[in-house]
Amino acid sequence: FDNNLYAFSMSGFGLDDEKGLIAKIGATFAKENVAIQDCTTGIDEISVIARAEDFRGRNIIGKVKWNLTNAFSNRYKVSFEQGLGRLVITGEGMKGSIGIAGEINRTLAEQGINVKYSSQGPSEISIIHGVQNEVGPKAVQALYDRFLK
């Protein structure tokens, strides 16, 4: 479990058709020497996840939000959230395992754990779920009990 993450989210009509979206976002974070840990997308929305430690003592959260807003000429809403953590469920055995994402989600739901964001690449070897920091240990234990015990 990786905790203390920040999310910068952008949303607005037409965002999914924006040319150079990823390049502009990446440049904004690179300019501030902040590593992007995850990136999740939906229709007309994108969220970038970064470690809080990259911001510690630097007072740049507002600057990053401002730069993201201006990179797209104020066309999209930019929001910020802190206190996130991520569960990384990984293994070669996951590839082609039908229903594994559903089992993971069901296990977390049974424990009352809300998944804030989710990401899985076409390689199928990992699933990343973002959750609130405070439920991280409970989520890890639930998944351990379900899949490894």
XYZ file of C-alpha atoms in Angstrom:
149
model
C 0.000 0.000 0.000
C 1.371 3.361 -1.058
C -0.156 6.228 0.916
C -0.061 10.015 1.019
C -0.914 10.667 -2.588
C -2.420 13.743 -4.201
C -4.857 13.800 -7.113
C -5.123 16.636 -9.618
C -8.260 16.185 -11.699
C -9.407 17.981 -14.809
C -12.887 17.788 -16.275
C -14.961 19.482 -18.914
C -16.767 18.979 -22.189
C -14.389 18.070 -25.000
C -11.437 17.128 -22.795
C -11.269 13.651 -24.323
C -10.757 15.242 -27.772
C -7.979 17.571 -26.602
C -4.849 17.198 -28.762
C -1.625 16.991 -26.747
C -3.478 16.449 -23.464
C -0.995 14.025 -21.926
C 2.011 16.005 -23.177
C 0.733 19.258 -21.643
C -0.089 17.602 -18.335
C 3.258 15.802 -18.254
C 5.131 19.018 -19.003
C 3.324 20.803 -16.164
C 4.438 18.198 -13.632
C 7.943 17.835 -15.090
C 8.461 21.605 -14.877
C 7.889 21.351 -11.104
C 9.996 18.172 -10.803
C 6.987 16.108 -9.706
C 6.709 12.461 -10.765
C 3.365 11.206 -12.019
C 2.507 7.948 -10.246
C -0.803 7.133 -11.950
C -3.054 8.632 -14.554
C -6.708 7.658 -14.852
C -9.171 8.779 -17.472
C -12.860 8.805 -18.249
C -15.029 10.620 -20.744
C -14.116 14.301 -20.421
C -12.042 13.762 -17.271
C -8.487 12.881 -16.336
C -6.760 12.569 -12.974
C -3.059 12.607 -12.280
C -1.797 11.018 -9.072
C 1.452 12.186 -7.473
C 3.229 11.557 -4.192
C 2.713 14.167 -1.469
C 6.437 14.045 -0.702
C 7.181 15.659 -4.085
C 5.311 18.743 -2.821
C 6.569 18.802 0.769
C 8.004 22.172 1.751
C 7.560 23.583 -1.744
C 4.160 25.348 -1.666
C 3.441 24.507 -5.333
C -0.020 22.885 -5.248
C -1.686 26.145 -6.283
C 0.959 26.709 -8.944
C 0.384 23.257 -10.463
C -3.393 23.830 -10.505
C -2.899 27.253 -12.101
C -0.493 25.874 -14.733
C -2.895 23.042 -15.606
C -5.754 25.517 -15.943
C -3.733 27.858 -18.133
C -2.256 25.078 -20.284
C -5.781 24.611 -21.633
C -6.855 28.280 -21.707
C -9.239 27.912 -18.725
C -11.520 25.518 -20.660
C -11.575 22.829 -17.975
C -12.188 22.631 -14.238
C -9.120 21.634 -12.205
C -9.548 20.184 -8.719
C -7.226 18.823 -6.063
C -7.635 16.057 -3.486
C -5.270 14.810 -0.817
C -5.218 11.868 1.581
C -5.271 9.147 -1.038
C -3.462 5.852 -1.103
C -3.170 3.136 -3.702
C -3.426 -0.596 -3.646
C -1.334 -2.307 -6.284
C -2.500 -5.831 -6.989
C -0.033 -7.457 -9.333
C 1.119 -10.803 -10.657
C 1.665 -12.650 -13.916
C -1.128 -15.056 -12.907
C -3.671 -12.264 -13.293
C -3.309 -12.165 -17.074
C -6.387 -13.706 -18.637
C -7.987 -14.454 -15.253
C -11.613 -13.699 -15.998
C -13.404 -11.961 -13.149
C -10.344 -11.072 -11.055
C -11.180 -7.348 -11.077
C -14.718 -8.173 -9.987
C -13.447 -10.348 -7.126
C -11.122 -7.585 -5.954
C -13.929 -5.016 -6.092
C -16.373 -7.317 -4.322
C -13.838 -8.024 -1.560
C -13.313 -4.314 -0.965
C -17.047 -3.535 -1.134
C -17.810 -6.240 1.444
C -15.491 -4.360 3.823
C -17.208 -1.045 3.081
C -14.184 0.302 1.209
C -14.861 2.823 -1.544
C -12.594 2.708 -4.600
C -11.819 6.316 -5.584
C -10.040 5.422 -8.832
C -8.998 2.328 -10.697
C -6.485 1.551 -13.414
C -5.562 -1.568 -15.330
C -3.475 -1.738 -18.480
C -4.017 -4.149 -21.348
C -1.111 -6.287 -20.096
C -3.496 -7.418 -17.306
C -0.641 -7.961 -14.844
C -1.689 -5.286 -12.373
C -4.704 -3.436 -11.096
C -4.340 -0.211 -9.153
C -7.120 0.990 -6.873
C -7.033 4.361 -5.169
C -8.613 4.533 -1.716
C -8.577 6.933 1.219
C -5.381 6.630 3.301
C -7.223 5.592 6.446
C -8.758 2.458 4.890
C -5.498 1.265 3.321
C -4.505 -1.247 6.022
C -8.057 -2.672 6.115
C -8.045 -3.008 2.318
C -4.676 -4.756 2.272
C -5.805 -7.196 4.966
C -9.065 -7.944 3.151
C -7.260 -8.693 -0.108
C -4.610 -10.740 1.670
C -7.283 -12.817 3.411
C -9.182 -13.337 0.147
C -6.333 -14.156 -2.218
C -3.261 -15.251 -0.234
C -4.432 -16.972 2.946
